[in-house]
CSV table of C-alpha atoms in Angstrom, one decimal:
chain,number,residue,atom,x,y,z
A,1,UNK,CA,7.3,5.7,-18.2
A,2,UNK,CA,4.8,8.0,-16.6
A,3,UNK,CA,1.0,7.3,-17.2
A,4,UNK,CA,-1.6,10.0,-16.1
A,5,UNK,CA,-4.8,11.8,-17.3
A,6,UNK,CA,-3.1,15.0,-16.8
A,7,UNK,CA,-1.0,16.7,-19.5
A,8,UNK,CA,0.1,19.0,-16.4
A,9,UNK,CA,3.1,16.3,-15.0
A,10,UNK,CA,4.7,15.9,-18.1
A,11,UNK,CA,7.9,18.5,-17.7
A,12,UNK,CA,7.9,16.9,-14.1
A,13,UNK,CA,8.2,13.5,-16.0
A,14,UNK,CA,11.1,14.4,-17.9
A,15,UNK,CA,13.1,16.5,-15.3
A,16,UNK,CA,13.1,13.0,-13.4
A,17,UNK,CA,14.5,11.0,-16.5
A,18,UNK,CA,10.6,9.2,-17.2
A,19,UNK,CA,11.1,7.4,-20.9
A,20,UNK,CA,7.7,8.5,-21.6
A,21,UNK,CA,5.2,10.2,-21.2
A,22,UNK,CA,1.6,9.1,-21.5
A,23,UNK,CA,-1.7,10.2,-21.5
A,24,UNK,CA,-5.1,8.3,-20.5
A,25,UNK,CA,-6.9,6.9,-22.2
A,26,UNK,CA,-4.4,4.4,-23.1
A,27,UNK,CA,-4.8,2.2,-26.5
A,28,UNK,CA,-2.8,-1.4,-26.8
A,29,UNK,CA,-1.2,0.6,-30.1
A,30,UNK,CA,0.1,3.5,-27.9
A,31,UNK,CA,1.5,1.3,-25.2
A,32,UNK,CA,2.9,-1.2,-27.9
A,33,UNK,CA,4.4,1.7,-29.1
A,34,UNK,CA,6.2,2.8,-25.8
A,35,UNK,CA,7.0,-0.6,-24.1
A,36,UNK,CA,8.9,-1.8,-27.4
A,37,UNK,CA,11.8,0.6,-27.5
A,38,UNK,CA,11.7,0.9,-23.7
A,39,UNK,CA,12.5,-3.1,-23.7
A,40,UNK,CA,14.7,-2.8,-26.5
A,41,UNK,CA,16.8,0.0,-24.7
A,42,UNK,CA,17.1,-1.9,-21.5
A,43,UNK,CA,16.6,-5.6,-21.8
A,44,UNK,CA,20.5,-6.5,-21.3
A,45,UNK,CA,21.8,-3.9,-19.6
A,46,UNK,CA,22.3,-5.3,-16.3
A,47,UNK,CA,23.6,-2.0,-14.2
A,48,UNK,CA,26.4,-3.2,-12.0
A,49,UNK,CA,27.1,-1.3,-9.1
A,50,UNK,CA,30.8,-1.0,-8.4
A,51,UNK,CA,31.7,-2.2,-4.3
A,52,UNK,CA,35.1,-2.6,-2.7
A,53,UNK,CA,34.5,-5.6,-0.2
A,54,UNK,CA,37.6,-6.8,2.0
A,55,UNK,CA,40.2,-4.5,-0.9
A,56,UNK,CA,38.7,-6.4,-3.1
A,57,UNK,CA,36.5,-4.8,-6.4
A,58,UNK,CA,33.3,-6.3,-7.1
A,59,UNK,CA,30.4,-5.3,-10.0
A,60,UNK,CA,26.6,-6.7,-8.4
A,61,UNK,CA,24.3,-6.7,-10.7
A,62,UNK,CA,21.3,-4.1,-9.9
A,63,UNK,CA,18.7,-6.8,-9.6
A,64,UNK,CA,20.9,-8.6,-6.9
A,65,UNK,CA,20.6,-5.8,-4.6
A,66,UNK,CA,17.5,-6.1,-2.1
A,67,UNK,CA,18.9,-3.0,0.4
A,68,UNK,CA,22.0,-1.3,1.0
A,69,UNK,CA,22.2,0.3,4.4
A,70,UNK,CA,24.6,2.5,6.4
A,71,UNK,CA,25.6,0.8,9.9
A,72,UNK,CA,28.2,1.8,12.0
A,73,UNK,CA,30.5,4.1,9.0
A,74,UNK,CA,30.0,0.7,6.6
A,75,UNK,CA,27.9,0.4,3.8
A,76,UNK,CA,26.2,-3.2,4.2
A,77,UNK,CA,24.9,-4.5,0.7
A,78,UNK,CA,21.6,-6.8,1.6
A,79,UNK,CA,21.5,-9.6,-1.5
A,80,UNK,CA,19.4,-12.8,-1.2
A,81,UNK,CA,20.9,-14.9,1.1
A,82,UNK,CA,24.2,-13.0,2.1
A,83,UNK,CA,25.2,-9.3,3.3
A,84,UNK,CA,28.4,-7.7,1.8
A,85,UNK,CA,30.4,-5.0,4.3
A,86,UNK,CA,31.9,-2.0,2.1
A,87,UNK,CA,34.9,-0.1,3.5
A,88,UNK,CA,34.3,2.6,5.4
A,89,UNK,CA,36.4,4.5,3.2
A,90,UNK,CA,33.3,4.9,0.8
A,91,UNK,CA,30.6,6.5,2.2
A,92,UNK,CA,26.9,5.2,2.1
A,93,UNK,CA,26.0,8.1,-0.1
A,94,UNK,CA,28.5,7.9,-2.1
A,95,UNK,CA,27.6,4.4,-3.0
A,96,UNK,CA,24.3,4.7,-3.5
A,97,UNK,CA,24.2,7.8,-5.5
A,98,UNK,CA,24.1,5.6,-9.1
A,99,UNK,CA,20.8,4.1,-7.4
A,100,UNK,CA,18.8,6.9,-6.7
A,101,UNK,CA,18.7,7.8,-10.4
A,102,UNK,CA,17.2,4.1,-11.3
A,103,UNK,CA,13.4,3.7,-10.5
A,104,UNK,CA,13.7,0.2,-8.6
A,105,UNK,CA,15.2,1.8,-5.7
A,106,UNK,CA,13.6,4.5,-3.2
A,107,UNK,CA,15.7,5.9,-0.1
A,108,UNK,CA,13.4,4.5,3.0
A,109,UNK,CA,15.6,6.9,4.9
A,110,UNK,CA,19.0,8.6,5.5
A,111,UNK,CA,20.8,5.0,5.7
A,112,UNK,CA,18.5,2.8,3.7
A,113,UNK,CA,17.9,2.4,0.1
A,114,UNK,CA,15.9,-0.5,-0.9
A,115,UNK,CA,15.3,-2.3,-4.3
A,116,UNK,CA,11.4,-2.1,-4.7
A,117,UNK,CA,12.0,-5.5,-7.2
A,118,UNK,CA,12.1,-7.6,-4.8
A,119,UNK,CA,9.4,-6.1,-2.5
A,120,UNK,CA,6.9,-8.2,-1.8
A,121,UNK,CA,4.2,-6.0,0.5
A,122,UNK,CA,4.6,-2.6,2.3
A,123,UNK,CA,3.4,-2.6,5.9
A,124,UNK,CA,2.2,0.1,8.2
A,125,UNK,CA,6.1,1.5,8.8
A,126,UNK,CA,8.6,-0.8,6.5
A,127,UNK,CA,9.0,-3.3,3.2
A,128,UNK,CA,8.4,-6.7,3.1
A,129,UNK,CA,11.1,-8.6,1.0
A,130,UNK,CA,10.8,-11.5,-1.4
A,131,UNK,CA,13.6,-13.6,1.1
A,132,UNK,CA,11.7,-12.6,4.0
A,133,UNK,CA,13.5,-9.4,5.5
A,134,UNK,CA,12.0,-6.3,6.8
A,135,UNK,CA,13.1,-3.0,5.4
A,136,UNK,CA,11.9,0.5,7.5
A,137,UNK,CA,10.8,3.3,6.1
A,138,UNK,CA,11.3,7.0,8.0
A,139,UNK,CA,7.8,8.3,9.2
A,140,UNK,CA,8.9,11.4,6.8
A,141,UNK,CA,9.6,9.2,3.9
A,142,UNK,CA,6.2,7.0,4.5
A,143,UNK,CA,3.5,8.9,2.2
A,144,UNK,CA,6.4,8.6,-0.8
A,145,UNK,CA,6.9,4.5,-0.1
A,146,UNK,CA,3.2,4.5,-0.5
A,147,UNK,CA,2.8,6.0,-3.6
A,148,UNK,CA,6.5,4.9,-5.4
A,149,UNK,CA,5.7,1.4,-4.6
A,150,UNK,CA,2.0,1.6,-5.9
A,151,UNK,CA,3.5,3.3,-8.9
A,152,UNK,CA,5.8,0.6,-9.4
A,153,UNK,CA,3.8,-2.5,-8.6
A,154,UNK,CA,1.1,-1.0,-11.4
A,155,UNK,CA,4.1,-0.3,-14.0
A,156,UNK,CA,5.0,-4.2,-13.2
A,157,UNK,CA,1.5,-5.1,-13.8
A,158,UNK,CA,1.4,-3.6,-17.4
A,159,UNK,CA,4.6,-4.6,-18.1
A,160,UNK,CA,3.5,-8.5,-17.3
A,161,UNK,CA,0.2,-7.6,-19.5
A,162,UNK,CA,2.2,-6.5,-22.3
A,163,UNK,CA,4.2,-9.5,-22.4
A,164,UNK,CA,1.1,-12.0,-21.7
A,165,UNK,CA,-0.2,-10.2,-25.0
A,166,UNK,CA,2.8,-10.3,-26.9
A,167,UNK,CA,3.4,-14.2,-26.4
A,168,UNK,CA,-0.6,-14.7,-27.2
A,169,UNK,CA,-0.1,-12.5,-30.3
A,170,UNK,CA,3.1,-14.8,-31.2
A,171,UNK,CA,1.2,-17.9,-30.6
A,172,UNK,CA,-2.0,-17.0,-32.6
A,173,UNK,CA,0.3,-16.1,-35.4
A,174,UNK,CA,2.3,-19.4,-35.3
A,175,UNK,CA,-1.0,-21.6,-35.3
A,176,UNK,CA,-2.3,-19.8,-38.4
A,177,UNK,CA,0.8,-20.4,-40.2
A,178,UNK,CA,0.9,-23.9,-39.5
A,179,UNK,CA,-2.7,-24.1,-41.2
């Protein structure tokens, strides 16, 4: 979902996949209106990304992936508290390639694509992850991390609004028809 004051980025929006596109100055009814069929579309559709570790197939969900990296001709998948080794017989690119068209994850570099979900601060030169692991970020990629993870931390923010709303709205309507 792209949100702007600029009718100017909207092709741009699509051409990247966006849901939506909206304009500023937003109303509750317009982002009620966007948000619902956006959650409806995606809420339990856990993306699985397909991994042969030790010959052996395995389907991790999106949201378990913190960073995938490329060391040494092996693809090493970074979850919470382990790290999976892909065959070198599939290339990092090749793994990550479903990724890059998903909006949780930005390419920090060449070798290193990271799951913005579970990114808890950006420092001066890498990520900051929820378990405590640093993630870098190319000097030529920085300016991007900056504004992808702003972007995303404000599209979590309204997301969390919308749902703090929702369940106030469902409340208020359950205590007035219990009267």
């Amino acid at each position: 979902i792209f949100l702007t004051s600029s009718r100017e980025y909207a092709l741009e929006g699509y051409e990247v996949g966006a849901f939506r596109y909206l304009l500023k100055p937003l109303t509750y009814d317009k982002l009620e209106d966007t948000l619902n069929p956006f959650l409806r579309k995606f809420r339990g559709k856990a993306r699985k990304l397909p991994l042969m570790v030790e010959r052996t197939p395995l389907y991790i969900p999106y949201s378990d992936l913190y960073y995938l990296s490329s060391v040494m001709r092996q693809t090493e998948v970074h979850l919470e508290k382990k790290v999976l080794k892909q065959s070198s017989a599939i290339n990092f690119q090749k793994t990550v390639a479903p990724l890059l068209s998903d909006s949780r994850f930005f390419l920090c570099s060449k070798g290193v694509i990271v799951n913005l979900q579970h990114v808890s601060e950006l420092e001066k030169d890498h990520f900051v992850l929820n378990n405590g692991e640093e993630v870098p970020i190319s000097r030529r990629n920085l300016s991007q991390a900056k504004k992808t993870f702003l972007d995303f931390s404000l599209i979590i923010c309204v997301l969390l609004y919308f749902v703090l709303i929702s369940q106030q709205n469902t409340d208020i309507l359950k205590t007035e028809s219990k009267k």
